[in-house]
Amino acid sequence: MKFASILPFVALATALPASNEVVQRASISKVDGTKFNIDGVTKYYAGTNSYWIPFLMNNNDVDTIMSHLQTAGHKILRIWGFNDAKSNPGSNTVYFQLFSDWTDYGGMAAYFSACGVSSNEQWYTAAKCQSLYQNYIKTVVGRYRTSTAVFAWELANEPRCKGCKTSVLTDWIRKTSDYVRSLDSDHMITAGDEGFGLAGDGSYPYQFGEGIDWEANLALPNISFGTFHLYPSSWGVSNSFGNGWVTAHAKICKKLNKPCLFEEYGVTNAQEHCPVESEWQKTSLAAKNDGMAGDLFWQLGDTIPSTGQQTHNDGHTIYYGSADWKCLVDEHIKRIG
Ligand SMILES: *[C@@H]1O[C@H](CO)[C@@H](O)[C@H](O)[C@H]1NC(C)=O
C-alpha cells in the first residue's frame, strides 16, 4: 500500500519459487463459484503480502520465511511482480526491468519517458506504453506459465485513473486481462485495485472519482475474481467503516458469482492491529458463503535468517511469532478451520 503510484504486474503465489526453482503443487489454483480451490480443496483462505521477499538474494532466507507461512497455515502470499531500476545496479541487487527513470520500485511512472507520456492517466491508453508493458507481461507470464506455485496474475497494484471516465480503466482491464489470457489459459487473473467505485454510504472510497467502476470491472469475462483493500486512516474514514466495506464488495461478488479477495488491509496504530483487524477478518470470514473467498493482511514481517535483521516496519507490519501474529494469524486460521 505504501506504493501509492500504480505499479504493474503483481503475482500472487501459493508458494514462492526460490530463484529458478518452481515449487510443485498438486494442481493450479482456480475459482470454484465464489471461492478458491487450492490443491483440490475449496474453502476460505487466509494469507499475507510481502513486497520485499522477491528481493532477497539468499535461497535459505526465502525458504525459511516461506516455511513459517506454511507452519502457520497461510496458503496465499502476494508479492510484487515489478522492481524496475534506472541503471544497472550490479550483480548483488535484484531488479526486474531496466528504465531510464525510476520512482518507488518503478511501475507506471518508470515507463513515462520511455513511452512519451507524463501521467498514469495517459499511460493506460498510449500505444507505446501498452506495448512496452505487454512485452514485460509476456516475459513474466512466459517464465511461470506452467507453474503451480503461481496463484493468480494481477494487472497492477492499486490502479487508479483520477478524474477519468471509468471506461478508461474498464477498457484497459479488459484489454490487459484478455492479453494475459491469450498467453496463459490456466491461471486466474485479477485487476489488483483498491475496491473504489460502488454503491455505499457515499464516503470517498465508495465514489467513482479514482476512475473505478468496481462491478463493471469484475464483470469482465477474463477477470476471475475481485480485489479490494482497506486503509481507513489514508482514506479519511473510521476503522468501523471497514465492516460495511467488506460486505458491500461481498454482495457484488455473490451477485456476479465470482470470488472476492480482501487483498490488503491495515491500521498504523500498533495497539489497534489486533482488535481492529481481527474484527475485519471475522466480518470477512462470516461472509464466506456470501461472496468472500479470503483475506491477506498488509504486511508480513519476519527476521531474515542470514542477517538476523528484522524486515522493514512500515507501521502495518505483523511479525512472525509476535502477539499480533497470534491474534491475526494463529487465531484466524483456527477460526477458519
Ligand atoms: C478472453 O481472452 C481471450 C484471449 O485473448 C479471448 O480470445 C476471449 O475472447 C476473451 N473472453 C471473452 C469472453 O471475451
Coordinates of C-alpha atoms and ligand atoms in Angstrom, one line a residue:
M1 CA 0.0 0.0 0.0
K2 CA 2.9 2.3 0.5
F3 CA 3.4 2.5 -3.2
A4 CA 0.5 4.7 -4.0
S5 CA 1.7 5.2 -7.5
I6 CA 0.5 2.5 -9.7
L7 CA 2.8 -0.4 -10.3
P8 CA 2.4 -3.0 -12.9
F9 CA 2.3 -6.7 -12.5
V10 CA 1.9 -8.4 -9.3
A11 CA 1.9 -12.1 -9.0
L12 CA 0.1 -13.9 -6.2
A13 CA 1.9 -17.1 -5.3
T14 CA 0.8 -20.0 -3.2
A15 CA 4.5 -20.7 -2.7
L16 CA 7.4 -18.6 -3.9
P17 CA 9.9 -20.2 -6.3
A18 CA 13.3 -19.8 -4.8
S19 CA 15.5 -18.4 -7.6
N20 CA 14.6 -20.5 -10.6
E21 CA 13.1 -23.5 -8.8
V22 CA 9.4 -23.9 -9.2
V23 CA 7.7 -25.4 -6.2
Q24 CA 5.2 -28.0 -7.4
R25 CA 1.7 -28.2 -6.0
A26 CA -0.9 -30.8 -6.8
S27 CA -2.7 -28.5 -9.3
I28 CA -3.1 -24.9 -10.5
S29 CA -5.3 -22.9 -8.1
K30 CA -8.6 -22.0 -9.6
V31 CA -12.0 -20.4 -9.0
D32 CA -14.9 -22.6 -7.6
G33 CA -18.0 -20.5 -7.5
T34 CA -17.3 -17.6 -5.1
K35 CA -14.4 -19.5 -3.5
F36 CA -10.9 -20.5 -4.4
N37 CA -9.7 -24.1 -4.9
I38 CA -6.1 -24.7 -3.9
D39 CA -4.6 -28.2 -4.1
G40 CA -8.0 -29.5 -4.8
V41 CA -9.6 -28.0 -1.7
T42 CA -12.3 -25.4 -1.9
K43 CA -12.6 -23.2 1.2
Y44 CA -12.0 -19.8 2.6
Y45 CA -8.2 -19.0 2.6
A46 CA -6.0 -16.6 4.6
G47 CA -2.6 -15.2 3.7
T48 CA -0.5 -12.0 3.6
N49 CA 1.6 -9.7 1.5
S50 CA 5.3 -9.2 1.1
Y51 CA 6.7 -6.6 -1.3
W52 CA 10.3 -7.4 -0.1
I53 CA 10.6 -11.2 -0.3
P54 CA 11.3 -11.2 -4.1
F55 CA 14.4 -9.0 -3.4
L56 CA 16.1 -11.5 -1.1
M57 CA 19.2 -13.0 -2.6
N58 CA 19.7 -16.0 -0.3
N59 CA 17.5 -19.0 -1.0
N60 CA 17.7 -20.2 2.6
D61 CA 16.2 -16.9 3.7
V62 CA 13.3 -17.3 1.3
D63 CA 12.8 -21.0 2.2
T64 CA 12.8 -20.3 6.0
I65 CA 10.3 -17.5 5.8
M66 CA 8.1 -19.5 3.5
S67 CA 8.2 -22.4 5.9
H68 CA 6.9 -20.0 8.7
L69 CA 3.9 -19.3 6.5
Q70 CA 3.4 -23.0 5.8
T71 CA 3.5 -23.8 9.5
A72 CA 1.1 -21.0 10.3
G73 CA -1.4 -22.4 7.7
H74 CA -1.2 -19.4 5.2
K75 CA -1.8 -20.5 1.6
I76 CA -1.5 -17.3 -0.3
L77 CA 1.3 -14.8 -0.4
R78 CA 1.0 -11.7 -2.6
I79 CA 4.3 -10.5 -3.9
W80 CA 5.5 -7.7 -6.3
G81 CA 6.0 -8.7 -9.9
F82 CA 7.8 -5.5 -10.6
N83 CA 11.0 -3.9 -9.5
D84 CA 12.4 -1.5 -12.1
A85 CA 15.8 0.0 -12.0
K86 CA 17.1 3.2 -13.7
S87 CA 20.6 2.0 -14.1
N88 CA 22.2 -1.4 -13.8
P89 CA 22.7 -1.8 -10.0
G90 CA 25.2 -4.7 -10.4
S91 CA 25.1 -8.3 -9.6
N92 CA 24.3 -8.0 -5.9
T93 CA 20.9 -6.3 -6.2
V94 CA 17.7 -7.7 -7.5
Y95 CA 15.9 -5.8 -10.3
F96 CA 13.3 -7.0 -12.8
Q97 CA 13.5 -4.4 -15.5
L98 CA 15.8 -1.5 -16.5
F99 CA 14.5 2.0 -17.3
S100 CA 16.0 5.5 -17.6
D101 CA 13.6 6.9 -14.9
W102 CA 12.6 5.4 -11.6
T103 CA 10.1 6.0 -8.8
D104 CA 9.1 3.8 -5.9
Y105 CA 10.2 0.4 -7.2
G106 CA 9.3 1.6 -10.8
G107 CA 5.9 0.9 -12.0
M108 CA 3.9 3.0 -14.4
A109 CA 5.9 6.2 -13.8
A110 CA 9.1 4.3 -14.7
Y111 CA 7.7 3.9 -18.3
F112 CA 6.9 7.6 -18.8
S113 CA 9.9 8.9 -20.6
A114 CA 10.4 5.5 -22.4
C115 CA 6.9 5.8 -23.9
G116 CA 6.4 9.6 -24.1
V117 CA 3.7 10.2 -21.5
S118 CA 3.7 12.2 -18.3
S119 CA 0.8 10.7 -16.2
N120 CA -0.8 7.4 -15.3
E121 CA -4.0 8.7 -17.0
Q122 CA -2.1 8.8 -20.3
W123 CA -0.2 5.5 -19.7
Y124 CA -3.4 3.4 -19.9
T125 CA -4.2 4.5 -23.4
A126 CA -0.8 5.2 -25.0
A127 CA 0.0 2.5 -27.5
K128 CA 3.8 2.7 -26.9
C129 CA 3.3 2.3 -23.1
Q130 CA 1.0 -0.6 -23.6
S131 CA 3.3 -2.4 -26.0
L132 CA 6.2 -2.0 -23.5
Y133 CA 4.0 -3.3 -20.7
Q134 CA 2.7 -6.2 -22.7
N135 CA 6.2 -7.1 -23.6
Y136 CA 7.0 -7.3 -19.9
I137 CA 3.9 -9.3 -19.2
K138 CA 4.9 -11.7 -21.9
T139 CA 8.3 -12.2 -20.3
V140 CA 7.0 -12.8 -16.8
V141 CA 3.9 -14.9 -17.7
G142 CA 6.0 -16.9 -20.2
R143 CA 8.5 -17.8 -17.4
Y144 CA 5.9 -19.0 -15.0
R145 CA 3.2 -20.1 -17.4
T146 CA 3.1 -23.7 -16.2
S147 CA 4.0 -23.1 -12.5
T148 CA 1.5 -24.5 -10.0
A149 CA 3.1 -22.0 -7.5
V150 CA 1.5 -19.0 -9.1
F151 CA -1.9 -18.4 -7.6
A152 CA -3.0 -15.6 -10.0
W153 CA -1.8 -12.8 -12.2
E154 CA -2.6 -9.3 -11.2
L155 CA -2.6 -6.5 -13.8
A156 CA -1.3 -3.7 -11.5
N157 CA -1.0 -2.7 -7.9
E158 CA -3.8 -0.3 -7.0
P159 CA -4.6 1.1 -10.5
R160 CA -6.4 4.4 -10.4
C161 CA -7.2 7.0 -13.1
K162 CA -8.2 10.1 -11.2
G163 CA -10.9 12.2 -12.8
C164 CA -11.1 9.8 -15.8
K165 CA -14.3 8.3 -17.2
T166 CA -14.5 4.8 -15.6
S167 CA -14.5 3.4 -19.1
V168 CA -10.7 4.2 -19.4
L169 CA -9.8 1.7 -16.7
T170 CA -12.5 -0.8 -17.7
D171 CA -11.2 -0.8 -21.3
W172 CA -7.6 -1.2 -20.0
I173 CA -8.5 -4.0 -17.7
R174 CA -10.5 -5.8 -20.4
K175 CA -7.6 -5.4 -22.9
T176 CA -4.9 -6.4 -20.5
S177 CA -6.8 -9.4 -19.0
D178 CA -7.6 -10.6 -22.5
Y179 CA -3.9 -10.3 -23.3
V180 CA -2.8 -12.3 -20.2
R181 CA -5.4 -14.9 -21.0
S182 CA -4.1 -15.2 -24.6
L183 CA -0.7 -16.2 -23.1
D184 CA -1.9 -18.3 -20.2
S185 CA -5.2 -20.3 -20.3
D186 CA -4.9 -21.7 -16.8
H187 CA -4.0 -19.1 -14.0
M188 CA -6.6 -16.8 -12.5
I189 CA -6.4 -13.1 -13.4
T190 CA -7.5 -10.1 -11.3
A191 CA -7.2 -6.3 -11.6
G192 CA -5.5 -5.6 -8.2
D193 CA -7.4 -2.4 -7.5
E194 CA -8.4 -0.9 -4.1
G195 CA -12.1 -1.6 -4.5
F196 CA -13.3 2.0 -5.1
G197 CA -16.5 2.9 -7.0
L198 CA -19.6 1.1 -5.8
A199 CA -22.9 1.7 -4.0
G200 CA -22.4 2.6 -0.4
D201 CA -22.5 5.4 2.2
G202 CA -21.2 7.9 -0.3
S203 CA -17.9 8.5 1.5
Y204 CA -14.7 8.9 -0.6
P205 CA -13.9 5.2 -1.1
Y206 CA -17.3 4.4 -2.5
Q207 CA -17.1 7.3 -5.0
F208 CA -16.1 6.9 -8.7
G209 CA -13.5 9.7 -8.7
E210 CA -10.5 7.5 -9.0
G211 CA -11.9 6.2 -12.2
I212 CA -13.0 2.8 -11.0
D213 CA -16.4 1.2 -11.5
W214 CA -15.8 -1.9 -9.4
E215 CA -18.8 -4.0 -10.6
A216 CA -18.2 -3.3 -14.3
N217 CA -14.6 -4.3 -14.0
L218 CA -15.4 -7.5 -12.1
A219 CA -18.0 -8.4 -14.7
L220 CA -15.3 -8.5 -17.5
P221 CA -15.1 -12.1 -18.9
N222 CA -11.4 -12.7 -18.3
I223 CA -11.3 -11.2 -14.8
S224 CA -11.5 -14.3 -12.4
F225 CA -12.1 -12.6 -9.1
G226 CA -12.4 -9.1 -7.4
T227 CA -9.9 -7.4 -5.1
F228 CA -10.3 -4.7 -2.6
H229 CA -8.0 -3.0 0.1
L230 CA -8.8 -1.2 3.3
Y231 CA -6.8 1.7 4.9
P232 CA -9.2 3.8 6.8
S233 CA -6.7 6.4 8.0
S234 CA -5.4 7.1 4.5
W235 CA -9.0 7.4 3.2
G236 CA -10.3 9.7 6.0
V237 CA -12.9 7.2 7.3
S238 CA -13.2 5.5 10.7
N239 CA -12.0 2.0 11.4
S240 CA -15.5 0.7 11.9
F241 CA -16.1 1.7 8.2
G242 CA -14.3 -1.5 7.4
N243 CA -17.1 -4.0 8.1
G244 CA -19.5 -2.4 5.7
W245 CA -16.8 -2.0 3.1
V246 CA -16.2 -5.8 3.2
T247 CA -19.9 -6.7 3.0
A248 CA -20.6 -4.2 0.2
H249 CA -18.0 -5.9 -2.0
A250 CA -19.1 -9.4 -1.0
K251 CA -22.6 -8.6 -2.1
I252 CA -21.4 -7.8 -5.7
C253 CA -19.2 -10.9 -5.8
K254 CA -22.2 -13.0 -4.8
K255 CA -24.3 -11.4 -7.5
L256 CA -21.7 -12.0 -10.2
N257 CA -20.7 -15.4 -8.8
K258 CA -17.0 -14.6 -8.6
P259 CA -14.8 -14.7 -5.5
C260 CA -13.9 -11.6 -3.5
L261 CA -10.3 -11.3 -2.2
F262 CA -9.8 -8.8 0.7
E263 CA -6.3 -8.4 -0.5
E264 CA -4.7 -5.7 1.7
Y265 CA -5.7 -4.2 5.0
G266 CA -4.0 -2.4 7.8
V267 CA -4.1 0.2 10.6
T268 CA -0.9 2.1 11.6
N269 CA -1.5 2.3 15.3
A270 CA 0.2 -0.8 16.7
Q271 CA -2.3 -1.0 19.6
E272 CA -5.1 -1.3 17.0
H273 CA -3.6 -4.1 14.9
C274 CA -5.2 -7.0 16.8
P275 CA -8.6 -5.5 17.9
V276 CA -9.4 -3.7 14.7
E277 CA -8.0 -6.0 12.1
S278 CA -9.4 -9.2 13.7
E279 CA -12.9 -7.6 13.5
W280 CA -12.5 -7.1 9.8
Q281 CA -11.2 -10.7 9.5
K282 CA -14.3 -12.0 11.3
T283 CA -16.6 -10.0 9.1
S284 CA -14.9 -11.3 6.0
L285 CA -15.0 -14.9 7.2
A286 CA -18.6 -14.6 8.3
A287 CA -19.4 -13.8 4.6
K288 CA -17.6 -17.0 3.3
N289 CA -20.9 -18.2 1.8
D290 CA -21.9 -14.8 0.6
G291 CA -19.0 -13.8 -1.7
M292 CA -15.9 -13.6 0.5
A293 CA -13.1 -16.1 -0.6
G294 CA -10.2 -15.0 1.5
D295 CA -8.1 -12.2 3.1
L296 CA -4.5 -11.1 3.1
F297 CA -3.3 -8.6 5.7
W298 CA -0.6 -6.0 4.9
Q299 CA 2.1 -7.0 5.6
L300 CA 4.3 -9.9 6.6
G301 CA 7.3 -9.2 8.9
D302 CA 10.0 -11.7 9.9
T303 CA 13.7 -11.9 10.9
I304 CA 15.9 -12.5 7.9
P305 CA 17.9 -15.6 8.9
S306 CA 21.2 -14.8 7.2
T307 CA 21.5 -11.3 8.7
G308 CA 19.4 -11.5 11.9
Q309 CA 17.7 -8.2 10.8
Q310 CA 14.0 -7.6 11.1
T311 CA 12.3 -6.8 7.9
H312 CA 11.0 -3.2 7.3
N313 CA 8.3 -2.0 9.7
D314 CA 6.0 0.4 7.9
G315 CA 3.7 0.6 10.9
H316 CA 1.4 -2.1 9.5
T317 CA 3.9 -5.0 9.8
I318 CA 2.8 -8.1 11.6
Y319 CA 5.9 -10.0 12.7
Y320 CA 6.1 -13.8 12.8
G321 CA 5.8 -15.1 16.3
S322 CA 4.6 -11.8 17.9
A323 CA 1.4 -11.3 19.9
D324 CA -0.2 -9.6 16.8
W325 CA 0.7 -12.8 14.8
K326 CA -1.1 -14.9 17.4
C327 CA -4.1 -12.7 17.1
L328 CA -4.2 -12.2 13.3
V329 CA -2.7 -15.4 12.0
D330 CA -3.0 -18.3 14.6
E331 CA -6.4 -17.4 15.9
H332 CA -7.8 -16.5 12.5
I333 CA -6.5 -19.8 10.9
K334 CA -8.1 -21.7 13.8
R335 CA -11.5 -20.0 13.2
I336 CA -11.3 -20.8 9.5
G337 CA -10.7 -24.4 10.4
Ligands
LIG1 C1 -10.7 -13.8 -23.0 O1 -9.4 -13.7 -23.6 C2 -9.2 -14.5 -24.8 C3 -7.7 -14.4 -25.2 O2 -7.4 -13.1 -25.5 C4 -10.1 -14.0 -25.9 O3 -10.0 -14.9 -27.0 C5 -11.6 -14.2 -25.3 O4 -12.5 -13.7 -26.3 C6 -11.8 -13.4 -24.0 N1 -13.0 -13.8 -23.5 C7 -14.1 -13.1 -23.7 C8 -15.4 -13.8 -23.3 O5 -14.2 -12.0 -24.2

